[in-house]
Amino acid sequence: MAGRSTRNGAGKGTILVTGSGIDARRLEVLRARGYDIRQPPPLLTEEQLARELKDVVAYLHGGEERATRAALESAKSTLKVVAFLGVGYETFVDMAAADELKMVVTFTPGAARDSVATFTVAQIINANLQMFRLIGNRYPDWKSVQDLPYELSARNVGIVGMGVIGSRIAEMLRRAFDANVAYYSRTPKKRLERTLGMEFKALPDLAEWSDILVVMVPGNSTTSSMIDDEVLGGVRPGTILINTARPSVVDPEALYTSMETGRIRLAAFDGFYSKDSEAAAKLLEDFGSRMIVTGHVASHTLQGMGRMLDQAVMSIDNLLSGKPDPHTVSAAARIPRRPPSSRPPG
């Protein structure tokens, strides 16, 4: 399968752009610099990605494909920049391989803050009001008064992670819904506590306190299985789990046990575990009616995608022009800088 290319006669090299929802107009900066743009169909396999990467100088990663060592090695003679659309690059890009191959990786922090926060709050509302069960049913048919949903002002919402997105979620919940909000973070956020009227709790205490537990931390080796048996074993029966972070942050076997016992009544994930995961398959098979699973789309709004694309394009333009870039997550200095006289204008 060959990607569709938009050619520019200047012949400075090809940039691979993956994913859906890409506004081609935002790539014009790169075309104006003299680069060809190649956009293959989405959902590339490792082999397909390796073929697409073979002769490219930069790779704007906006899809769901994994940039594995094998895929990156296919482009080791030409590929200089991997610009990841979003923040969870460690899940999708083999960082060790990129570093060894002297490929600079960038990301787009903060660009989709409002999009992801809004999506997460929507998931909270959906799960809390059980809207997904009511759609298409003329009568709610509540089995008992205990089945009735709660107003958010009567719920304790615990947020795991208080970065730019977690803090925006907290702000929305406090100011729009007057929900009771507490949080766990590596470092307490005293100013936010005063501004929003919320408190810091240790993770086990937060889990025990929460009616709705929201997970919003980066997915990496430090946070892998952070939400484990110890955390989920301490939640009160009937708790709702909302995970808009990486699936790997929640241990699937611990989640299975907590759903089996009823401690987790409902779980919502944006992006799910690998198709090869036996534990994940069993979760959907046994508790599918109590799970809301979407396809890693929390950031997919017109505005959020636009800001991420602009950041990624700027990173590619900076680095291929020999300039520093503020959004690098690997050794940017390895790209040799051109002398000022040879840089493209702009």
Short mmCIF file of C-alpha atoms in Angstrom, two decimals:
data_model
loop_
_atom_site.label_atom_id
_atom_site.label_comp_id
_atom_site.label_asym_id
_atom_site.label_seq_id
_atom_site.Cartn_x
_atom_site.Cartn_y
_atom_site.Cartn_z
CA MET A 1 0.00 0.00 0.00
CA ALA A 2 1.49 3.31 -1.00
CA GLY A 3 0.60 6.57 0.66
CA ARG A 4 -0.97 9.44 -1.25
CA SER A 5 1.64 12.14 -1.85
CA THR A 6 1.27 15.84 -2.46
CA ARG A 7 4.39 16.74 -4.38
CA ASN A 8 6.37 19.91 -4.38
CA GLY A 9 8.91 20.43 -7.12
CA ALA A 10 11.63 21.73 -4.77
CA GLY A 11 12.44 18.16 -3.73
CA LYS A 12 13.69 18.76 -0.16
CA GLY A 13 12.33 15.43 0.99
CA THR A 14 9.11 13.72 2.01
CA ILE A 15 7.17 14.07 5.27
CA LEU A 16 4.86 11.22 6.28
CA VAL A 17 1.59 12.29 7.93
CA THR A 18 -0.64 9.61 9.48
CA GLY A 19 -4.07 9.54 11.08
CA SER A 20 -7.57 10.74 10.29
CA GLY A 21 -9.05 14.19 10.80
CA ILE A 22 -5.91 15.89 9.46
CA ASP A 23 -6.62 19.37 8.07
CA ALA A 24 -4.39 19.49 4.99
CA ARG A 25 -4.38 23.29 5.04
CA ARG A 26 -2.31 23.22 8.23
CA LEU A 27 0.44 21.36 6.37
CA GLU A 28 0.93 24.19 3.87
CA VAL A 29 3.84 25.60 5.89
CA LEU A 30 5.80 22.43 5.16
CA ARG A 31 4.83 22.40 1.49
CA ALA A 32 5.94 26.02 1.22
CA ARG A 33 9.33 24.97 2.58
CA GLY A 34 9.64 22.57 -0.33
CA TYR A 35 8.67 19.25 1.27
CA ASP A 36 6.41 16.61 -0.26
CA ILE A 37 3.58 15.38 1.99
CA ARG A 38 2.61 11.72 2.02
CA GLN A 39 -0.68 10.69 3.68
CA PRO A 40 -1.41 6.94 3.65
CA PRO A 41 -4.72 5.39 4.71
CA PRO A 42 -5.11 5.08 8.51
CA LEU A 43 -4.47 2.03 10.71
CA LEU A 44 -1.08 1.03 9.33
CA THR A 45 0.44 -2.31 10.27
CA GLU A 46 4.10 -2.46 11.28
CA GLU A 47 5.06 -3.69 7.82
CA GLN A 48 3.03 -0.99 6.07
CA LEU A 49 4.50 1.72 8.27
CA ALA A 50 8.02 0.47 7.57
CA ARG A 51 7.38 0.78 3.83
CA GLU A 52 5.91 4.27 4.16
CA LEU A 53 8.84 5.47 6.28
CA LYS A 54 11.66 4.29 4.05
CA ASP A 55 12.55 7.59 2.40
CA VAL A 56 11.00 10.24 4.64
CA VAL A 57 12.81 13.01 6.52
CA ALA A 58 10.04 13.64 9.08
CA TYR A 59 7.08 11.68 10.39
CA LEU A 60 4.01 13.39 11.83
CA HIS A 61 2.45 10.62 13.92
CA GLY A 62 -1.27 11.30 14.13
CA GLY A 63 -2.63 7.76 13.88
CA GLU A 64 -3.00 4.67 16.03
CA GLU A 65 -0.03 2.82 14.54
CA ARG A 66 2.95 1.79 16.68
CA ALA A 67 6.29 3.20 15.56
CA THR A 68 8.25 0.10 16.55
CA ARG A 69 11.99 -0.42 16.38
CA ALA A 70 11.61 -2.37 13.14
CA ALA A 71 9.54 0.39 11.54
CA LEU A 72 11.94 3.13 12.61
CA GLU A 73 15.00 1.18 11.50
CA SER A 74 13.58 1.07 7.97
CA ALA A 75 14.09 4.86 7.86
CA LYS A 76 17.37 5.13 9.75
CA SER A 77 19.23 6.71 6.85
CA THR A 78 16.78 9.59 6.30
CA LEU A 79 14.32 10.09 9.20
CA LYS A 80 15.27 12.98 11.49
CA VAL A 81 12.06 13.97 13.29
CA VAL A 82 9.07 12.09 14.73
CA ALA A 83 6.43 14.67 15.68
CA PHE A 84 3.79 12.98 17.82
CA LEU A 85 0.28 14.41 17.81
CA GLY A 86 -0.67 14.40 21.50
CA VAL A 87 1.20 13.65 24.72
CA GLY A 88 1.24 9.86 25.09
CA TYR A 89 4.18 9.30 22.78
CA GLU A 90 5.74 6.55 24.92
CA THR A 91 2.84 4.24 24.11
CA PHE A 92 3.19 4.68 20.35
CA VAL A 93 6.88 5.38 19.70
CA ASP A 94 9.79 3.11 20.66
CA MET A 95 11.76 5.83 22.41
CA ALA A 96 14.84 3.70 22.99
CA ALA A 97 15.04 2.94 19.27
CA ALA A 98 14.45 6.57 18.31
CA ASP A 99 17.23 7.66 20.63
CA GLU A 100 19.68 5.07 19.33
CA LEU A 101 18.84 6.02 15.74
CA LYS A 102 19.30 9.73 16.54
CA MET A 103 15.71 10.58 15.67
CA VAL A 104 14.26 13.54 17.54
CA VAL A 105 10.79 12.98 19.02
CA THR A 106 8.44 15.87 19.81
CA PHE A 107 4.95 16.09 21.31
CA THR A 108 2.14 18.65 21.65
CA PRO A 109 1.62 19.37 25.36
CA GLY A 110 -1.43 21.41 26.33
CA ALA A 111 -2.79 21.73 22.80
CA ALA A 112 -5.80 19.49 23.43
CA ARG A 113 -6.37 20.42 27.07
CA ASP A 114 -9.93 21.68 26.70
CA SER A 115 -10.90 18.94 24.25
CA VAL A 116 -9.77 16.12 26.54
CA ALA A 117 -11.18 17.78 29.65
CA THR A 118 -14.57 18.31 27.99
CA PHE A 119 -14.65 14.72 26.74
CA THR A 120 -13.79 13.43 30.22
CA VAL A 121 -16.53 15.48 31.86
CA ALA A 122 -18.95 14.21 29.19
CA GLN A 123 -17.96 10.64 30.09
CA ILE A 124 -18.54 11.43 33.77
CA ILE A 125 -22.02 12.77 32.98
CA ASN A 126 -22.80 9.86 30.65
CA ALA A 127 -21.75 7.25 33.21
CA ASN A 128 -23.24 9.00 36.23
CA LEU A 129 -26.65 9.54 34.61
CA GLN A 130 -26.50 6.16 32.81
CA MET A 131 -27.45 7.94 29.60
CA PHE A 132 -26.04 5.16 27.44
CA ARG A 133 -28.68 2.82 28.90
CA LEU A 134 -31.55 5.28 28.47
CA ILE A 135 -31.03 6.00 24.78
CA GLY A 136 -33.71 4.26 22.74
CA ASN A 137 -35.75 3.25 25.81
CA ARG A 138 -39.05 5.05 26.22
CA TYR A 139 -39.30 4.19 29.92
CA PRO A 140 -36.33 3.97 32.32
CA ASP A 141 -37.69 0.93 34.21
CA TRP A 142 -35.68 1.54 37.37
CA LYS A 143 -35.56 -1.67 39.39
CA SER A 144 -35.27 0.17 42.70
CA VAL A 145 -34.79 3.66 44.05
CA GLN A 146 -31.09 2.86 44.48
CA ASP A 147 -30.80 2.63 40.68
CA LEU A 148 -31.69 6.30 40.20
CA PRO A 149 -28.74 8.45 39.11
CA TYR A 150 -27.32 11.23 41.27
CA GLU A 151 -26.76 14.88 40.58
CA LEU A 152 -23.05 15.62 40.29
CA SER A 153 -23.33 18.04 43.22
CA ALA A 154 -24.09 14.99 45.36
CA ARG A 155 -21.06 13.01 44.14
CA ASN A 156 -17.49 12.78 45.33
CA VAL A 157 -15.21 12.94 42.29
CA GLY A 158 -11.60 11.91 42.81
CA ILE A 159 -9.07 12.88 40.14
CA VAL A 160 -5.80 10.97 39.85
CA GLY A 161 -3.40 13.44 38.24
CA MET A 162 -3.58 17.22 38.49
CA GLY A 163 -1.66 18.42 35.44
CA VAL A 164 -3.05 20.84 32.86
CA ILE A 165 -5.92 18.50 31.91
CA GLY A 166 -6.70 17.21 35.39
CA SER A 167 -6.87 20.76 36.73
CA ARG A 168 -9.21 21.79 33.88
CA ILE A 169 -11.50 18.83 34.67
CA ALA A 170 -11.53 19.87 38.33
CA GLU A 171 -12.37 23.46 37.37
CA MET A 172 -15.29 22.35 35.17
CA LEU A 173 -16.69 20.03 37.84
CA ARG A 174 -16.43 22.57 40.65
CA ARG A 175 -17.64 25.65 38.81
CA ALA A 176 -20.30 24.17 36.54
CA PHE A 177 -21.67 21.34 38.71
CA ASP A 178 -20.56 22.12 42.27
CA ALA A 179 -19.27 18.56 42.59
CA ASN A 180 -17.15 17.59 45.57
CA VAL A 181 -13.64 17.20 44.14
CA ALA A 182 -10.46 15.82 45.69
CA TYR A 183 -7.29 14.73 43.95
CA TYR A 184 -4.03 12.83 44.09
CA SER A 185 -0.86 14.12 42.44
CA ARG A 186 2.86 13.58 42.90
CA THR A 187 3.01 17.09 44.31
CA PRO A 188 0.14 18.88 46.07
CA LYS A 189 -1.30 21.88 44.22
CA LYS A 190 -1.96 24.31 47.06
CA ARG A 191 -2.97 27.20 44.84
CA LEU A 192 -5.56 25.07 43.02
CA GLU A 193 -6.85 23.79 46.35
CA ARG A 194 -7.51 27.34 47.49
CA THR A 195 -8.92 28.49 44.14
CA LEU A 196 -11.28 25.55 43.57
CA GLY A 197 -12.01 24.48 47.13
CA MET A 198 -10.71 20.93 46.85
CA GLU A 199 -8.28 18.84 48.85
CA PHE A 200 -5.32 16.54 48.30
CA LYS A 201 -5.61 12.89 49.35
CA ALA A 202 -3.22 9.97 49.23
CA LEU A 203 -4.18 7.60 46.40
CA PRO A 204 -5.70 4.83 48.59
CA ASP A 205 -7.68 7.42 50.56
CA LEU A 206 -8.88 9.09 47.37
CA ALA A 207 -10.08 5.76 45.97
CA GLU A 208 -11.99 5.01 49.17
CA TRP A 209 -13.58 8.48 49.24
CA SER A 210 -14.67 8.67 45.60
CA ASP A 211 -18.02 7.85 44.02
CA ILE A 212 -16.40 8.57 40.65
CA LEU A 213 -12.67 7.96 40.20
CA VAL A 214 -11.09 9.77 37.23
CA VAL A 215 -7.67 8.71 35.94
CA MET A 216 -5.69 11.45 34.18
CA VAL A 217 -1.96 10.73 34.39
CA PRO A 218 0.59 10.16 31.60
CA GLY A 219 1.01 6.59 30.44
CA ASN A 220 4.62 5.53 31.06
CA SER A 221 6.72 3.00 32.94
CA THR A 222 6.20 4.88 36.21
CA THR A 223 2.40 4.87 35.99
CA SER A 224 1.92 1.40 34.46
CA SER A 225 -0.68 -0.50 36.58
CA MET A 226 -0.80 2.44 38.98
CA ILE A 227 -4.49 1.67 39.52
CA ASP A 228 -4.00 -1.85 40.87
CA ASP A 229 -5.56 -4.31 43.32
CA GLU A 230 -4.60 -2.17 46.28
CA VAL A 231 -6.33 0.90 44.84
CA LEU A 232 -9.41 -0.79 43.36
CA GLY A 233 -9.75 -3.11 46.34
CA GLY A 234 -10.33 -0.05 48.49
CA VAL A 235 -13.09 1.64 46.49
CA ARG A 236 -16.63 1.62 47.82
CA PRO A 237 -19.14 -0.70 46.10
CA GLY A 238 -20.73 0.89 43.04
CA THR A 239 -17.87 3.25 42.17
CA ILE A 240 -17.59 4.56 38.60
CA LEU A 241 -14.13 4.50 36.97
CA ILE A 242 -13.33 6.99 34.19
CA ASN A 243 -9.99 6.48 32.42
CA THR A 244 -9.08 9.05 29.77
CA ALA A 245 -5.40 8.30 30.34
CA ARG A 246 -3.64 5.30 28.79
CA PRO A 247 -5.27 1.90 29.40
CA SER A 248 -1.97 0.65 30.86
CA VAL A 249 -2.44 2.89 33.91
CA VAL A 250 -5.24 0.56 35.08
CA ASP A 251 -4.27 -3.06 35.73
CA PRO A 252 -6.79 -5.13 33.70
CA GLU A 253 -6.82 -8.07 36.12
CA ALA A 254 -7.42 -5.77 39.07
CA LEU A 255 -10.22 -4.09 37.11
CA TYR A 256 -11.75 -7.48 36.32
CA THR A 257 -11.79 -8.44 40.00
CA SER A 258 -13.31 -5.13 41.06
CA MET A 259 -16.05 -5.38 38.42
CA GLU A 260 -16.72 -8.97 39.41
CA THR A 261 -17.20 -7.98 43.05
CA GLY A 262 -19.26 -4.90 42.13
CA ARG A 263 -16.82 -2.43 43.62
CA ILE A 264 -16.58 -0.91 40.15
CA ARG A 265 -20.12 -0.62 38.82
CA LEU A 266 -19.14 0.92 35.50
CA ALA A 267 -15.87 1.70 33.72
CA ALA A 268 -15.32 4.13 30.84
CA PHE A 269 -12.11 4.02 28.77
CA ASP A 270 -10.96 6.20 25.88
CA GLY A 271 -8.69 3.73 24.17
CA PHE A 272 -8.57 0.14 25.37
CA TYR A 273 -6.01 -2.57 25.96
CA SER A 274 -4.26 -4.45 23.17
CA LYS A 275 -6.42 -6.81 21.14
CA ASP A 276 -4.02 -9.57 22.14
CA SER A 277 -4.65 -9.04 25.86
CA GLU A 278 -6.50 -12.01 27.31
CA ALA A 279 -7.52 -10.03 30.39
CA ALA A 280 -8.94 -7.24 28.23
CA ALA A 281 -10.92 -9.67 26.08
CA LYS A 282 -12.39 -11.22 29.22
CA LEU A 283 -13.40 -7.81 30.54
CA LEU A 284 -15.45 -7.07 27.42
CA GLU A 285 -16.85 -10.57 27.26
CA ASP A 286 -18.04 -10.67 30.88
CA PHE A 287 -18.76 -7.01 31.63
CA GLY A 288 -19.33 -5.39 28.24
CA SER A 289 -22.71 -3.98 29.28
CA ARG A 290 -20.99 -2.12 32.13
CA MET A 291 -18.20 -0.64 30.03
CA ILE A 292 -18.05 2.43 27.79
CA VAL A 293 -15.12 2.11 25.39
CA THR A 294 -14.20 4.73 22.81
CA GLY A 295 -11.31 4.72 20.35
CA HIS A 296 -8.77 7.17 21.78
CA VAL A 297 -10.74 10.16 20.51
CA ALA A 298 -10.82 12.53 23.50
CA SER A 299 -8.63 15.08 21.73
CA HIS A 300 -10.49 14.86 18.42
CA THR A 301 -12.21 18.20 18.13
CA LEU A 302 -11.71 20.67 15.31
CA GLN A 303 -9.99 23.09 17.67
CA GLY A 304 -7.91 20.52 19.55
CA MET A 305 -6.70 18.79 16.40
CA GLY A 306 -5.92 22.15 14.84
CA ARG A 307 -3.74 23.27 17.76
CA MET A 308 -1.93 19.92 17.90
CA LEU A 309 -1.25 20.00 14.16
CA ASP A 310 0.07 23.55 14.37
CA GLN A 311 2.45 22.57 17.18
CA ALA A 312 3.65 19.44 15.37
CA VAL A 313 4.17 21.29 12.09
CA MET A 314 6.10 24.01 13.91
CA SER A 315 8.32 21.38 15.55
CA ILE A 316 9.08 19.73 12.22
CA ASP A 317 9.78 23.07 10.59
CA ASN A 318 12.05 24.17 13.44
CA LEU A 319 14.09 20.99 13.60
CA LEU A 320 14.50 20.46 9.88
CA SER A 321 15.64 24.09 9.65
CA GLY A 322 18.28 23.47 12.30
CA LYS A 323 16.48 25.51 14.97
CA PRO A 324 15.76 24.40 18.56
CA ASP A 325 12.21 23.38 19.43
CA PRO A 326 10.53 23.66 22.86
CA HIS A 327 8.57 20.42 22.52
CA THR A 328 11.34 17.86 22.09
CA VAL A 329 11.33 14.80 24.34
CA SER A 330 14.59 13.35 23.03
CA ALA A 331 18.02 14.59 21.97
CA ALA A 332 17.14 17.52 19.70
CA ALA A 333 20.72 18.73 19.63
CA ARG A 334 21.67 15.75 17.51
CA ILE A 335 20.25 17.39 14.39
CA PRO A 336 23.19 19.37 12.99
CA ARG A 337 22.35 23.04 12.76
CA ARG A 338 22.71 24.67 9.40
CA PRO A 339 24.66 27.89 9.21
CA PRO A 340 22.27 30.87 9.32
CA SER A 341 22.88 31.73 5.67
CA SER A 342 21.58 28.34 4.50
CA ARG A 343 18.35 28.31 6.50
CA PRO A 344 15.09 28.70 4.62
CA PRO A 345 13.58 32.17 4.95
CA GLY A 346 10.94 32.76 7.60
#
